[in-house]
Amino acid sequence: MQRHGSGGSAAIRFRIGFRAAGLVLLLAHMVLVGWLTLRPLDVMWVNADNLELFAGIKADLALGPAEAARRIGEGLLLLAPLGVLLPVAGGRLDVSPWASLARTVAAGALVSLAIELLQTVVPGRVVDVDALLLNTTGVALTHLAVVPAARARLRRGPVVRRDEGSQGATPTIPRVGIAP
């Protein structure tokens, strides 16, 4: 029977704690997004639904560079933390970067779509297809900017001290070849 050193269990505890922290932060972010996007607005009038792709972005650009940057930035940043929080909550280190990106962007798009659909029943809120596009783009950009580098760093492993009683790695004999 093999004895496992405490280095393995410390690494497992680190990953479980990391994943739990990701889940808590994900939940907190989703509560904040829900509060920001699903509370009723007290407005005199409501614009019509925007179902034409890029029409809202063109209208934002027509307002001038400062206002356009603010509005487009809000759309990009609203769900951008999901690009990092979803992979952290998933807790996987050894995964294909493209599969991770596809899963994260798909989940971000579904969350954004759910928000847009829920806004149809909230007074003062309307559906905006450009918000769906900007939110999903924000998730993708954040994921690409942070997750591959963070996973590479975590794969190298945290600094974990082993107990003195640990047996270490299994010895290998280099002169013995592999059987045919």
PDB file of C-alpha atoms in Angstrom:
ATOM      1  CA  MET A   1       0.000   0.000   0.000  1.00  0.00           C
ATOM      2  CA  GLN A   2       1.371   3.434  -0.914  1.00  0.00           C
ATOM      3  CA  ARG A   3       1.457   6.239   1.572  1.00  0.00           C
ATOM      4  CA  HIS A   4       0.622   9.663   0.241  1.00  0.00           C
ATOM      5  CA  GLY A   5       2.451  12.600   1.691  1.00  0.00           C
ATOM      6  CA  SER A   6       0.673  15.649   3.016  1.00  0.00           C
ATOM      7  CA  GLY A   7       1.871  17.662  -0.007  1.00  0.00           C
ATOM      8  CA  GLY A   8      -0.905  16.133  -2.095  1.00  0.00           C
ATOM      9  CA  SER A   9      -3.606  16.837   0.447  1.00  0.00           C
ATOM     10  CA  ALA A  10      -2.388  20.422   0.885  1.00  0.00           C
ATOM     11  CA  ALA A  11      -2.604  20.957  -2.872  1.00  0.00           C
ATOM     12  CA  ILE A  12      -6.102  19.490  -2.884  1.00  0.00           C
ATOM     13  CA  ARG A  13      -7.162  21.743  -0.002  1.00  0.00           C
ATOM     14  CA  PHE A  14      -5.704  24.718  -1.889  1.00  0.00           C
ATOM     15  CA  ARG A  15      -7.701  23.865  -5.039  1.00  0.00           C
ATOM     16  CA  ILE A  16     -10.920  23.269  -3.090  1.00  0.00           C
ATOM     17  CA  GLY A  17     -10.494  26.574  -1.258  1.00  0.00           C
ATOM     18  CA  PHE A  18      -9.750  28.333  -4.533  1.00  0.00           C
ATOM     19  CA  ARG A  19     -12.869  26.852  -6.113  1.00  0.00           C
ATOM     20  CA  ALA A  20     -15.036  27.727  -3.106  1.00  0.00           C
ATOM     21  CA  ALA A  21     -13.784  31.312  -3.195  1.00  0.00           C
ATOM     22  CA  GLY A  22     -14.606  31.419  -6.915  1.00  0.00           C
ATOM     23  CA  LEU A  23     -18.148  30.200  -6.259  1.00  0.00           C
ATOM     24  CA  VAL A  24     -18.698  32.793  -3.531  1.00  0.00           C
ATOM     25  CA  LEU A  25     -17.361  35.609  -5.730  1.00  0.00           C
ATOM     26  CA  LEU A  26     -19.462  34.364  -8.661  1.00  0.00           C
ATOM     27  CA  LEU A  27     -22.593  34.388  -6.527  1.00  0.00           C
ATOM     28  CA  ALA A  28     -21.809  37.874  -5.196  1.00  0.00           C
ATOM     29  CA  HIS A  29     -21.202  39.175  -8.718  1.00  0.00           C
ATOM     30  CA  MET A  30     -24.449  37.689 -10.015  1.00  0.00           C
ATOM     31  CA  VAL A  31     -26.400  39.274  -7.143  1.00  0.00           C
ATOM     32  CA  LEU A  32     -24.821  42.645  -7.987  1.00  0.00           C
ATOM     33  CA  VAL A  33     -25.589  42.235 -11.713  1.00  0.00           C
ATOM     34  CA  GLY A  34     -29.157  41.226 -10.924  1.00  0.00           C
ATOM     35  CA  TRP A  35     -29.600  44.263  -8.714  1.00  0.00           C
ATOM     36  CA  LEU A  36     -28.137  46.611 -11.340  1.00  0.00           C
ATOM     37  CA  THR A  37     -30.046  45.243 -14.317  1.00  0.00           C
ATOM     38  CA  LEU A  38     -33.364  44.002 -12.948  1.00  0.00           C
ATOM     39  CA  ARG A  39     -34.521  46.789 -10.680  1.00  0.00           C
ATOM     40  CA  PRO A  40     -37.339  48.941 -12.060  1.00  0.00           C
ATOM     41  CA  LEU A  41     -36.494  52.360 -13.431  1.00  0.00           C
ATOM     42  CA  ASP A  42     -38.690  55.359 -12.725  1.00  0.00           C
ATOM     43  CA  VAL A  43     -38.570  57.090 -16.105  1.00  0.00           C
ATOM     44  CA  MET A  44     -40.941  59.333 -18.056  1.00  0.00           C
ATOM     45  CA  TRP A  45     -40.675  57.267 -21.243  1.00  0.00           C
ATOM     46  CA  VAL A  46     -39.026  54.089 -22.458  1.00  0.00           C
ATOM     47  CA  ASN A  47     -37.187  53.636 -25.741  1.00  0.00           C
ATOM     48  CA  ALA A  48     -38.354  50.901 -28.078  1.00  0.00           C
ATOM     49  CA  ASP A  49     -36.741  47.480 -28.005  1.00  0.00           C
ATOM     50  CA  ASN A  50     -33.495  47.301 -29.968  1.00  0.00           C
ATOM     51  CA  LEU A  51     -33.537  44.146 -32.047  1.00  0.00           C
ATOM     52  CA  GLU A  52     -31.322  45.477 -34.856  1.00  0.00           C
ATOM     53  CA  LEU A  53     -27.684  44.441 -34.504  1.00  0.00           C
ATOM     54  CA  PHE A  54     -25.263  47.366 -33.921  1.00  0.00           C
ATOM     55  CA  ALA A  55     -28.059  49.988 -33.950  1.00  0.00           C
ATOM     56  CA  GLY A  56     -27.533  50.785 -30.259  1.00  0.00           C
ATOM     57  CA  ILE A  57     -23.769  51.001 -30.679  1.00  0.00           C
ATOM     58  CA  LYS A  58     -24.205  53.381 -33.635  1.00  0.00           C
ATOM     59  CA  ALA A  59     -26.560  55.508 -31.543  1.00  0.00           C
ATOM     60  CA  ASP A  60     -24.004  55.542 -28.702  1.00  0.00           C
ATOM     61  CA  LEU A  61     -21.247  56.600 -31.097  1.00  0.00           C
ATOM     62  CA  ALA A  62     -23.436  59.457 -32.326  1.00  0.00           C
ATOM     63  CA  LEU A  63     -23.521  60.905 -28.784  1.00  0.00           C
ATOM     64  CA  GLY A  64     -19.822  61.767 -28.858  1.00  0.00           C
ATOM     65  CA  PRO A  65     -16.664  59.964 -27.852  1.00  0.00           C
ATOM     66  CA  ALA A  66     -16.934  60.392 -24.087  1.00  0.00           C
ATOM     67  CA  GLU A  67     -20.551  59.267 -23.794  1.00  0.00           C
ATOM     68  CA  ALA A  68     -19.991  56.454 -26.316  1.00  0.00           C
ATOM     69  CA  ALA A  69     -16.971  55.185 -24.373  1.00  0.00           C
ATOM     70  CA  ARG A  70     -18.975  55.250 -21.145  1.00  0.00           C
ATOM     71  CA  ARG A  71     -21.979  53.392 -22.564  1.00  0.00           C
ATOM     72  CA  ILE A  72     -19.989  50.825 -24.534  1.00  0.00           C
ATOM     73  CA  GLY A  73     -17.628  50.350 -21.581  1.00  0.00           C
ATOM     74  CA  GLU A  74     -20.592  49.676 -19.291  1.00  0.00           C
ATOM     75  CA  GLY A  75     -21.805  47.001 -21.681  1.00  0.00           C
ATOM     76  CA  LEU A  76     -18.380  45.388 -21.895  1.00  0.00           C
ATOM     77  CA  LEU A  77     -17.686  45.497 -18.151  1.00  0.00           C
ATOM     78  CA  LEU A  78     -21.065  44.367 -16.780  1.00  0.00           C
ATOM     79  CA  LEU A  79     -20.445  40.629 -17.153  1.00  0.00           C
ATOM     80  CA  ALA A  80     -16.680  40.742 -17.788  1.00  0.00           C
ATOM     81  CA  PRO A  81     -15.800  39.204 -14.383  1.00  0.00           C
ATOM     82  CA  LEU A  82     -17.597  36.035 -15.493  1.00  0.00           C
ATOM     83  CA  GLY A  83     -14.698  35.464 -17.889  1.00  0.00           C
ATOM     84  CA  VAL A  84     -12.532  34.731 -14.849  1.00  0.00           C
ATOM     85  CA  LEU A  85     -15.054  33.655 -12.211  1.00  0.00           C
ATOM     86  CA  LEU A  86     -16.635  30.847 -14.238  1.00  0.00           C
ATOM     87  CA  PRO A  87     -13.313  29.009 -14.838  1.00  0.00           C
ATOM     88  CA  VAL A  88     -12.274  29.573 -11.215  1.00  0.00           C
ATOM     89  CA  ALA A  89     -15.582  28.155  -9.994  1.00  0.00           C
ATOM     90  CA  GLY A  90     -15.096  25.209 -12.364  1.00  0.00           C
ATOM     91  CA  GLY A  91     -11.760  24.465 -10.738  1.00  0.00           C
ATOM     92  CA  ARG A  92     -10.068  22.782 -13.716  1.00  0.00           C
ATOM     93  CA  LEU A  93      -6.408  23.370 -14.465  1.00  0.00           C
ATOM     94  CA  ASP A  94      -5.717  20.875 -17.221  1.00  0.00           C
ATOM     95  CA  VAL A  95      -8.233  21.798 -19.887  1.00  0.00           C
ATOM     96  CA  SER A  96      -8.001  22.852 -23.503  1.00  0.00           C
ATOM     97  CA  PRO A  97      -7.800  26.662 -23.754  1.00  0.00           C
ATOM     98  CA  TRP A  98     -10.256  26.674 -26.660  1.00  0.00           C
ATOM     99  CA  ALA A  99     -12.760  24.456 -24.866  1.00  0.00           C
ATOM    100  CA  SER A 100     -12.510  26.640 -21.786  1.00  0.00           C
ATOM    101  CA  LEU A 101     -13.039  29.783 -23.875  1.00  0.00           C
ATOM    102  CA  ALA A 102     -16.013  28.232 -25.676  1.00  0.00           C
ATOM    103  CA  ARG A 103     -17.649  27.099 -22.411  1.00  0.00           C
ATOM    104  CA  THR A 104     -17.081  30.419 -20.701  1.00  0.00           C
ATOM    105  CA  VAL A 105     -18.316  32.532 -23.613  1.00  0.00           C
ATOM    106  CA  ALA A 106     -21.376  30.306 -24.075  1.00  0.00           C
ATOM    107  CA  ALA A 107     -22.217  30.577 -20.371  1.00  0.00           C
ATOM    108  CA  GLY A 108     -21.698  34.351 -20.458  1.00  0.00           C
ATOM    109  CA  ALA A 109     -23.951  34.649 -23.508  1.00  0.00           C
ATOM    110  CA  LEU A 110     -26.650  32.590 -21.806  1.00  0.00           C
ATOM    111  CA  VAL A 111     -26.465  34.694 -18.644  1.00  0.00           C
ATOM    112  CA  SER A 112     -26.686  37.861 -20.740  1.00  0.00           C
ATOM    113  CA  LEU A 113     -29.643  36.445 -22.687  1.00  0.00           C
ATOM    114  CA  ALA A 114     -31.402  35.524 -19.441  1.00  0.00           C
ATOM    115  CA  ILE A 115     -30.908  39.067 -18.161  1.00  0.00           C
ATOM    116  CA  GLU A 116     -32.270  40.539 -21.386  1.00  0.00           C
ATOM    117  CA  LEU A 117     -35.311  38.261 -21.282  1.00  0.00           C
ATOM    118  CA  LEU A 118     -35.980  39.003 -17.618  1.00  0.00           C
ATOM    119  CA  GLN A 119     -35.798  42.731 -18.344  1.00  0.00           C
ATOM    120  CA  THR A 120     -38.921  42.436 -20.499  1.00  0.00           C
ATOM    121  CA  VAL A 121     -41.056  42.158 -17.359  1.00  0.00           C
ATOM    122  CA  VAL A 122     -39.286  44.944 -15.437  1.00  0.00           C
ATOM    123  CA  PRO A 123     -40.817  48.419 -15.740  1.00  0.00           C
ATOM    124  CA  GLY A 124     -38.527  50.876 -17.508  1.00  0.00           C
ATOM    125  CA  ARG A 125     -36.260  48.191 -19.025  1.00  0.00           C
ATOM    126  CA  VAL A 126     -36.189  47.048 -22.645  1.00  0.00           C
ATOM    127  CA  VAL A 127     -34.455  44.348 -24.656  1.00  0.00           C
ATOM    128  CA  ASP A 128     -31.232  45.434 -26.360  1.00  0.00           C
ATOM    129  CA  VAL A 129     -29.462  42.963 -28.628  1.00  0.00           C
ATOM    130  CA  ASP A 130     -26.320  45.109 -28.540  1.00  0.00           C
ATOM    131  CA  ALA A 131     -26.133  44.666 -24.765  1.00  0.00           C
ATOM    132  CA  LEU A 132     -26.070  40.904 -25.351  1.00  0.00           C
ATOM    133  CA  LEU A 133     -23.244  41.346 -27.855  1.00  0.00           C
ATOM    134  CA  LEU A 134     -21.224  43.707 -25.620  1.00  0.00           C
ATOM    135  CA  ASN A 135     -21.672  41.555 -22.497  1.00  0.00           C
ATOM    136  CA  THR A 136     -20.528  38.429 -24.331  1.00  0.00           C
ATOM    137  CA  THR A 137     -17.552  40.253 -25.844  1.00  0.00           C
ATOM    138  CA  GLY A 138     -16.547  41.491 -22.377  1.00  0.00           C
ATOM    139  CA  VAL A 139     -16.629  37.932 -21.020  1.00  0.00           C
ATOM    140  CA  ALA A 140     -14.494  36.675 -23.931  1.00  0.00           C
ATOM    141  CA  LEU A 141     -11.908  39.463 -23.666  1.00  0.00           C
ATOM    142  CA  THR A 142     -11.520  39.033 -19.919  1.00  0.00           C
ATOM    143  CA  HIS A 143     -11.165  35.280 -20.274  1.00  0.00           C
ATOM    144  CA  LEU A 144      -8.503  35.637 -22.966  1.00  0.00           C
ATOM    145  CA  ALA A 145      -6.591  38.263 -20.987  1.00  0.00           C
ATOM    146  CA  VAL A 146      -6.468  36.451 -17.641  1.00  0.00           C
ATOM    147  CA  VAL A 147      -7.318  32.748 -17.631  1.00  0.00           C
ATOM    148  CA  PRO A 148      -4.598  31.155 -19.834  1.00  0.00           C
ATOM    149  CA  ALA A 149      -1.799  32.913 -17.951  1.00  0.00           C
ATOM    150  CA  ALA A 150      -3.377  32.192 -14.554  1.00  0.00           C
ATOM    151  CA  ARG A 151      -3.830  28.509 -15.367  1.00  0.00           C
ATOM    152  CA  ALA A 152      -0.229  28.233 -16.543  1.00  0.00           C
ATOM    153  CA  ARG A 153       0.940  29.800 -13.283  1.00  0.00           C
ATOM    154  CA  LEU A 154      -1.260  27.525 -11.179  1.00  0.00           C
ATOM    155  CA  ARG A 155      -0.144  24.428 -13.115  1.00  0.00           C
ATOM    156  CA  ARG A 156       3.398  25.128 -11.967  1.00  0.00           C
ATOM    157  CA  GLY A 157       1.868  24.675  -8.565  1.00  0.00           C
ATOM    158  CA  PRO A 158       1.686  26.592  -5.349  1.00  0.00           C
ATOM    159  CA  VAL A 159       4.615  26.445  -3.010  1.00  0.00           C
ATOM    160  CA  VAL A 160       3.720  23.501  -0.797  1.00  0.00           C
ATOM    161  CA  ARG A 161       6.102  22.314   1.889  1.00  0.00           C
ATOM    162  CA  ARG A 162       6.285  18.611   2.421  1.00  0.00           C
ATOM    163  CA  ASP A 163       6.545  16.969   5.792  1.00  0.00           C
ATOM    164  CA  GLU A 164       9.842  15.450   6.804  1.00  0.00           C
ATOM    165  CA  GLY A 165       8.195  12.005   6.881  1.00  0.00           C
ATOM    166  CA  SER A 166       7.225  12.133   3.211  1.00  0.00           C
ATOM    167  CA  GLN A 167       8.790   9.407   1.114  1.00  0.00           C
ATOM    168  CA  GLY A 168       9.113  11.618  -1.952  1.00  0.00           C
ATOM    169  CA  ALA A 169       8.795  10.542  -5.560  1.00  0.00           C
ATOM    170  CA  THR A 170       8.998   6.919  -6.670  1.00  0.00           C
ATOM    171  CA  PRO A 171      12.556   6.130  -7.772  1.00  0.00           C
ATOM    172  CA  THR A 172      13.122   5.275 -11.422  1.00  0.00           C
ATOM    173  CA  ILE A 173      15.895   3.275 -13.007  1.00  0.00           C
ATOM    174  CA  PRO A 174      16.916   4.902 -16.298  1.00  0.00           C
ATOM    175  CA  ARG A 175      18.846   1.917 -17.683  1.00  0.00           C
ATOM    176  CA  VAL A 176      15.798  -0.340 -17.843  1.00  0.00           C
ATOM    177  CA  GLY A 177      14.003   0.068 -21.143  1.00  0.00           C
ATOM    178  CA  ILE A 178      10.329  -0.309 -21.887  1.00  0.00           C
ATOM    179  CA  ALA A 179       9.256  -3.823 -22.844  1.00  0.00           C
ATOM    180  CA  PRO A 180       8.179  -4.307 -26.466  1.00  0.00           C
TER     181      PRO A 180
END
